[in-house]
Amino acid sequence: MVMDISQFRVKVKETIEQYNLIQSGDLVVVGVSGGPDSLALLHVLKTLRPELSCELHVAHLDHSFRGKQAEEEARWVKELATHWGLPVTIAKKDVPALAREKGLSPQEAGHLARYEFLSGLLKQLGAQKIALGHQADDQAETVLMHLFTGSGLEGLRGIVPVHGPIIRPLLYVTREEIEEYCRAHALEPRRDPSNEKDIYLRNKIRNRLMPWLLENINPNLITTLNKTAQILWAEEEYLEYVTKKKAKEYLAHEGDYEKLSLRRWEEIPLALQRRLIRHAYSFRGAAQGLYFQHVEDIRELAQRGQVGKLLHLPGKIIVEKTYDFLLFYKEGAKKQQKTLGSYPLKIPGRTHIPETNQYIVAAIEREKPQNPGNTVVYLPWPGQPLTYVARARRPGDRFSPKGLAGSKKLKDYFIEKKIPRGERDQILLVASEKEVLWIPGRAVSNKLNSGESERYLVLQILDAKDMTVKIKRV
Amino acid sequence: MVMDISQFRVKVKETIEQYNLIQSGDLVVVGVSGGPDSLALLHVLKTLRPELSCELHVAHLDHSFRGKQAEEEARWVKELATHWGLPVTIAKKDVPALAREKGLSPQEAGHLARYEFLSGLLKQLGAQKIALGHQADDQAETVLMHLFTGSGLEGLRGIVPVHGPIIRPLLYVTREEIEEYCRAHALEPRRDPSNEKDIYLRNKIRNRLMPWLLENINPNLITTLNKTAQILWAEEEYLEYVTKKKAKEYLAHEGDYEKLSLRRWEEIPLALQRRLIRHAYSFRGAAQGLYFQHVEDIRELAQRGQVGKLLHLPGKIIVEKTYDFLLFYKEGAKKQQKTLGSYPLKIPGRTHIPETNQYIVAAIEREKPQNPGNTVVYLPWPGQPLTYVARARRPGDRFSPKGLAGSKKLKDYFIEKKIPRGERDQILLVASEKEVLWIPGRAVSNKLNSGESERYLVLQILDAKDMTVKIKRV
């Protein structure tokens, strides 16, 4: 293909402008392996530097994969940068050791090592951007890789031209154009022989599949796939924007749980149901390992699952259906919660509840508290000792919540309030010998917070951390 | 692969239930070519018929591609249906002639002929559904075909299990499972030899690419691609739902024009900008022929294009930038509009405006009209003949719109009201020798609709179709 070489520079500059990749005054760390892509990147950025009013810093990492040859490459990059009058940082990391240590593939470990090196350098230099040499052929390969290994839009959109500080100015030029640019400017890139081996999925696609597709299916496939990636990028961005807005309404984090509300669930469009589930699942990190069938199983649980039913997901995540929610939590999250003990209240005095690290403070006062409610309660002081206990629920517990004439089973009250079964044993109660009087922070019996007397028993629940501050107010 | 053959029936039934493909009492036309897919489809539907409470009707089209052999196939399908006790309709169409006539490829013509045959039969029988034998391998091939030839989500989502009356109960079983099902039930399908040739893109993908991908990249690729298609289907549905809602606000059809509003355009997410443009472009049919680069060019026109600038698109569609809109219209749409003539008003009387097929009705009345405005106007009758003319604008026209002291150039008035240049010559005016008095339906001069007198000249504009109804009200 005959190409006007000046077009290369124009194209790269257009990409930089369109996505606002570099702002005036930026210091740009350029990742240079020494291969054609990164070499062309460095060269074209060097020629654009005056127009862009930016500064460049060359960065090269020796992965310790290829011994002497890699050291020679590092030296070569250093010399080139110096020759071009650019500051340069060379580093060496034992990537094979990192791979063993973290149980990663060599490619994954290399990726991690590069990311850490470059972002560390960014910080150290106070730089604004990290420029990488990914180009249109990489993009096309990435789209195919993701399609072949299973992916939704977030994979099919491929590589993006800007992500945080990372920028990819070459994303819309092809490998062929880069080779031609290198030839035209007498740049002599180093070749990484591992690129020629078919052992990796990407190399199989690059070396065997892509040539066949270009010859037999579509000679413009690189461009075609890049346009598709651009379209899908925008659609993915929009869908994630909508999902995040929806997540504010539907997702909540509570202790060890991620709660996904099922309010009017069936009215949520299918695509957003799936995305909300992925968001809920990824509350401790990426949604990796969550496959399509898992998402569908979770949807089934949401729609038709019985309350209390559990699903076990990859990463030891459990999903539990409750009345109004799906709860997502790590296996063992519940077991780690200590079983509530039983603590007779010191009246007057402070009773420590070790499992929740709270105190129940009991005082006998001449005045009623100003704002009795669920955290501060009172009753007329009968003048004789009271045997109240702070504890978890017990079978047969009864409760007379404010506003209700008579009492009901505590269990029914919990069901009515749609408190998940798994949470009920963790709820602290204050009970007399006869009945539950107070569910601190949640509800109060109609026996409390009323009546006149000369003295009042005032009970307050306080987190340990608030004790020193608030104790005096009781 | 070893498969429990009873699973096949379960899977198909699940698909039917999940997507509600068949309702009790439905009459289902089953398209049967005689190949393995449609034969298995007919067989499994026959065994499911009692549970689904539906009736079946076999339909077969002879495409006239393969002479004797095709006739023999048609006879075979007829015999099979009869043997199974099912009603059957066989038809023959000269698809090669249709292809020549319509300038279609043989495959496109075959598709069109089948569609016409089956939907005609649906109507004729008063049937509810048309069942087709597409399966998971077809789906995987379709996704790849669309990806390779360039497509957004609407292509990548592939084939859908239900679209209008068309249903595809086999969409989530593989070709391998179908072959096994046929063997297990001693079904002996006919083979279409054209499927084995690589001349068509689909066959290349089926016969050459797919086996390589299954062996070298992912042995579960069929399933993987089918899951992706399912995910993308839901995302496409949601995005189109949002786009259609947005289109109600942003798109309007006016005469030969499709108008896309540019109000707060830059705030519309990129994905929806692109989809709105596709909707606007497809006002006369599908958005076929509109490529990614066209959409981007139109976005550029919207954002930075000068007012009055035109873009020429495939299908002889022109996009014109105006102050507040992008106008989409067929080339020549303007020229087809007749130039407005000049028509002295009959006072009193009716004056026909042939270009717009309207009448201006002039009456001398004792009473002012009750609701004067832009379609009914009046002025005190001076008692002497008035030489008013209905016509298009002319250079130098002046106008004194209500509320403005003094007059202004009509041209400035049009600019101010952001009336597209291309529309200005089509606007009917009523003018005296001195100035424009009335722009029927739009504006009225401060000389009209005021003043007291014994008699009033009342002018009204009416569409021809409203004449018989409304004339008496003047």
XYZ file of N, CA and C in Angstrom, chain A residues 18-19 143-144 146-154 156 201 204-205 208-209 212-213 215-218 221 224-228 230-232 234-236 238-239 241-242 269-272 274-275 292-293 296 299, chain B residues 18-19 143-144 146-154 156 201 204-205 208-209 212-213 215-218 221 224-228 230-232 234-236 238-239 241-242 269-272 274-275 292-293 296 299:
306
model
N -8.366 14.935 19.074
C -9.747 14.474 19.222
C -10.042 14.015 20.642
N -9.097 13.308 21.238
C -9.342 12.765 22.579
C -8.604 13.561 23.652
N -9.907 -7.112 19.863
C -11.346 -7.317 19.672
C -11.618 -8.794 19.377
N -10.833 -9.379 18.473
C -11.032 -10.794 18.143
C -10.752 -11.698 19.348
N -11.014 -11.042 22.503
C -12.105 -10.946 23.474
C -13.359 -11.642 22.958
N -13.615 -11.494 21.664
C -14.781 -12.173 21.104
C -14.634 -13.685 21.225
N -13.442 -14.185 20.920
C -13.239 -15.627 20.889
C -13.225 -16.251 22.284
N -12.801 -15.461 23.266
C -12.720 -16.047 24.609
C -13.953 -15.706 25.441
N -14.872 -14.938 24.867
C -16.119 -14.657 25.573
C -16.070 -13.321 26.254
N -16.940 -12.419 25.837
C -16.888 -11.075 26.387
C -18.150 -10.326 26.016
N -18.530 -9.405 26.870
C -19.574 -8.453 26.506
C -18.934 -7.216 25.923
N -19.686 -6.139 25.943
C -19.210 -4.896 25.337
C -17.908 -4.396 25.928
N -17.722 -4.572 27.245
C -16.535 -3.996 27.874
C -15.273 -4.631 27.322
N -15.352 -6.147 23.989
C -15.413 -5.949 22.536
C -15.052 -4.525 22.118
N -2.103 -16.864 22.536
C -3.325 -16.636 21.773
C -3.176 -15.443 20.833
N -1.116 -16.271 17.813
C -1.858 -17.122 16.866
C -2.775 -16.274 16.004
N -3.455 -15.353 16.661
C -4.373 -14.493 15.913
C -3.594 -13.603 14.957
N -1.410 -16.164 12.284
C -2.078 -17.173 11.462
C -3.476 -16.746 11.028
N -4.289 -16.289 11.992
C -5.668 -15.985 11.634
C -5.786 -14.714 10.790
N -5.116 -14.785 7.057
C -6.151 -15.530 6.326
C -7.412 -14.678 6.161
N -7.803 -14.007 7.231
C -9.008 -13.170 7.173
C -8.823 -12.028 6.174
N -7.012 -11.978 3.585
C -6.985 -12.477 2.213
C -8.341 -13.018 1.771
N -9.040 -13.692 2.680
C -10.247 -14.417 2.268
C -11.563 -13.731 2.605
N -11.547 -12.854 3.596
C -12.824 -12.307 4.062
C -12.939 -10.807 3.809
N -11.966 -10.040 4.289
C -12.089 -8.585 4.166
C -10.703 -7.957 4.224
N -10.020 -5.421 7.062
C -10.538 -5.877 8.353
C -9.994 -5.078 9.535
N -12.036 -2.017 9.723
C -13.404 -2.403 10.092
C -13.511 -2.667 11.590
N -12.587 -3.468 12.117
C -12.651 -3.817 13.540
C -12.382 -2.594 14.416
N -11.541 -1.701 13.934
C -11.273 -0.498 14.721
C -12.490 0.416 14.792
N -13.224 0.496 13.699
C -14.444 1.317 13.727
C -15.468 0.704 14.676
N -15.603 -0.621 14.575
C -16.527 -1.301 15.484
C -16.146 -1.025 16.941
N -14.631 1.491 18.111
C -14.978 2.877 18.459
C -16.465 3.034 18.768
N -17.287 2.389 17.934
C -18.740 2.440 18.173
C -19.055 1.820 19.533
N -18.497 0.627 19.769
C -18.838 -0.101 20.992
C -18.303 0.605 22.233
N -18.255 3.819 22.774
C -19.242 4.834 23.168
C -20.482 4.186 23.775
N -20.884 3.041 23.240
C -22.087 2.392 23.764
C -21.820 1.847 25.170
N -20.636 1.276 25.339
C -20.254 0.775 26.655
C -20.209 1.924 27.672
N -21.827 4.721 27.630
C -23.186 5.172 27.948
C -23.887 4.177 28.870
N -23.768 2.892 28.549
C -24.438 1.885 29.372
C -23.874 1.878 30.792
N -22.557 4.460 32.281
C -23.036 5.714 32.880
C -24.447 5.518 33.446
N -25.303 4.890 32.652
C -26.679 4.649 33.105
C -26.676 3.672 34.286
N -34.781 -2.800 32.632
C -34.451 -3.474 31.375
C -33.377 -4.544 31.587
N -33.523 -5.634 30.850
C -32.639 -6.794 30.971
C -31.157 -6.407 30.987
N -30.757 -5.545 30.069
C -29.335 -5.173 29.990
C -28.868 -4.547 31.299
N -29.719 -3.738 31.917
C -29.327 -3.077 33.164
C -29.390 -4.036 34.348
N -28.531 -7.137 34.181
C -27.265 -7.865 34.108
C -26.104 -7.003 34.598
N -26.110 -5.752 34.206
C -25.005 -4.872 34.597
C -25.035 -4.564 36.097
N -21.455 -15.459 32.012
C -22.838 -15.196 31.596
C -23.826 -16.074 32.356
N -23.497 -17.383 32.484
C -24.452 -18.282 33.109
C -24.668 -17.932 34.583
N -27.083 -15.101 34.680
C -28.438 -15.584 34.417
C -29.004 -16.332 35.625
N -30.094 -13.785 38.064
C -31.368 -13.181 37.624
C -32.539 -14.113 37.966
N -38.942 -19.670 27.571
C -38.235 -18.469 28.006
C -38.652 -17.250 27.181
N -38.785 -17.427 25.884
C -39.116 -16.300 25.028
C -40.579 -16.303 24.585
N -22.699 -13.846 13.750
C -21.954 -12.863 14.550
C -20.610 -12.574 13.890
N -19.902 -13.627 13.492
C -18.589 -13.430 12.852
C -18.729 -12.679 11.528
N -20.994 -10.579 10.574
C -21.277 -9.165 10.807
C -20.046 -8.440 11.348
N -19.308 -9.124 12.214
C -18.096 -8.489 12.740
C -17.101 -8.234 11.620
N -16.949 -9.214 10.733
C -15.922 -9.103 9.697
C -16.302 -8.097 8.614
N -17.579 -7.927 8.375
C -17.968 -7.002 7.306
C -18.302 -5.622 7.866
N -18.233 -5.453 9.168
C -18.440 -4.133 9.760
C -19.848 -3.974 10.266
N -19.970 -3.777 11.555
C -21.307 -3.710 12.127
C -21.223 -3.155 13.535
N -22.291 -2.500 13.938
C -22.426 -2.131 15.338
C -23.194 -3.218 16.061
N -23.754 -2.852 17.196
C -24.472 -3.832 18.010
C -25.626 -4.503 17.290
N -26.326 -3.762 16.434
C -27.518 -4.325 15.807
C -27.150 -5.507 14.915
N -24.036 -7.322 15.592
C -23.301 -8.258 16.452
C -24.221 -9.065 17.358
N -19.651 -16.069 1.548
C -18.965 -15.692 2.779
C -19.339 -16.630 3.920
N -17.622 -19.964 3.633
C -16.193 -19.865 3.962
C -16.009 -19.909 5.462
N -16.850 -19.147 6.150
C -16.736 -19.114 7.612
C -17.084 -20.478 8.189
N -14.340 -23.327 6.535
C -12.889 -23.182 6.674
C -12.491 -22.505 7.982
N -13.122 -21.366 8.291
C -12.690 -20.630 9.471
C -13.077 -21.330 10.767
N -11.051 -24.239 12.129
C -9.734 -23.804 12.607
C -9.850 -23.136 13.982
N -10.856 -22.288 14.135
C -11.033 -21.595 15.412
C -11.354 -22.582 16.534
N -10.457 -25.606 16.732
C -9.293 -26.413 17.060
C -8.186 -25.606 17.732
N -7.983 -24.390 17.266
C -6.809 -23.632 17.708
C -7.081 -22.563 18.765
N -8.316 -22.098 18.831
C -8.578 -20.958 19.718
C -9.495 -21.327 20.876
N -10.657 -21.855 20.577
C -11.619 -22.121 21.646
C -12.577 -23.231 21.214
N -16.334 -22.361 21.082
C -16.594 -21.062 20.469
C -18.061 -20.849 20.106
N -19.757 -19.801 23.195
C -19.241 -18.481 23.575
C -19.896 -17.384 22.743
N -19.913 -17.572 21.422
C -20.470 -16.535 20.553
C -21.973 -16.391 20.769
N -22.635 -17.500 21.080
C -24.078 -17.419 21.329
C -24.389 -16.644 22.603
N -23.555 -16.804 23.618
C -23.782 -16.047 24.845
C -23.546 -14.565 24.588
N -22.477 -14.286 23.855
C -22.200 -12.883 23.519
C -23.390 -12.279 22.771
N -26.432 -13.102 22.955
C -27.547 -12.882 23.885
C -27.342 -11.608 24.720
N -26.113 -11.429 25.196
C -25.808 -10.206 25.962
C -26.054 -8.978 25.092
N -25.502 -9.008 23.882
C -25.570 -7.823 23.022
C -27.004 -7.553 22.568
N -29.704 -7.828 24.357
C -30.354 -7.040 25.410
C -29.820 -5.609 25.427
N -28.530 -5.457 25.179
C -27.963 -4.105 25.212
C -28.473 -3.289 24.029
N -28.548 -3.943 22.872
C -29.081 -3.270 21.687
C -30.537 -2.852 21.924
N -32.032 -2.204 24.713
C -32.111 -1.088 25.646
C -31.690 0.220 24.976
N -30.595 0.164 24.223
C -30.111 1.380 23.573
C -31.133 1.892 22.555
N -34.341 1.411 22.743
C -35.455 1.922 23.550
C -35.176 3.362 23.984
N -33.965 3.593 24.467
C -33.595 4.946 24.894
C -33.571 5.892 23.690
N -25.135 12.007 25.038
C -24.008 11.068 25.009
C -23.702 10.617 23.578
N -22.412 10.443 23.324
C -21.930 10.094 21.985
C -22.716 8.941 21.351
N -22.951 7.889 22.115
C -23.645 6.723 21.563
C -25.036 7.112 21.066
N -25.714 7.989 21.801
C -27.064 8.388 21.390
C -27.029 9.389 20.243
N -24.948 9.238 17.801
C -24.794 8.389 16.611
C -26.103 7.683 16.262
N -26.795 7.184 17.280
C -28.033 6.461 17.008
C -29.132 7.401 16.509
N -19.892 4.157 9.286
C -19.380 4.856 10.465
C -18.844 6.245 10.105
N -18.072 6.321 9.021
C -17.454 7.604 8.692
C -18.511 8.655 8.343
N -19.850 9.977 11.534
C -18.894 10.897 12.154
C -18.861 12.235 11.415
N -21.808 14.136 12.539
C -21.581 14.696 13.883
C -20.706 15.949 13.815
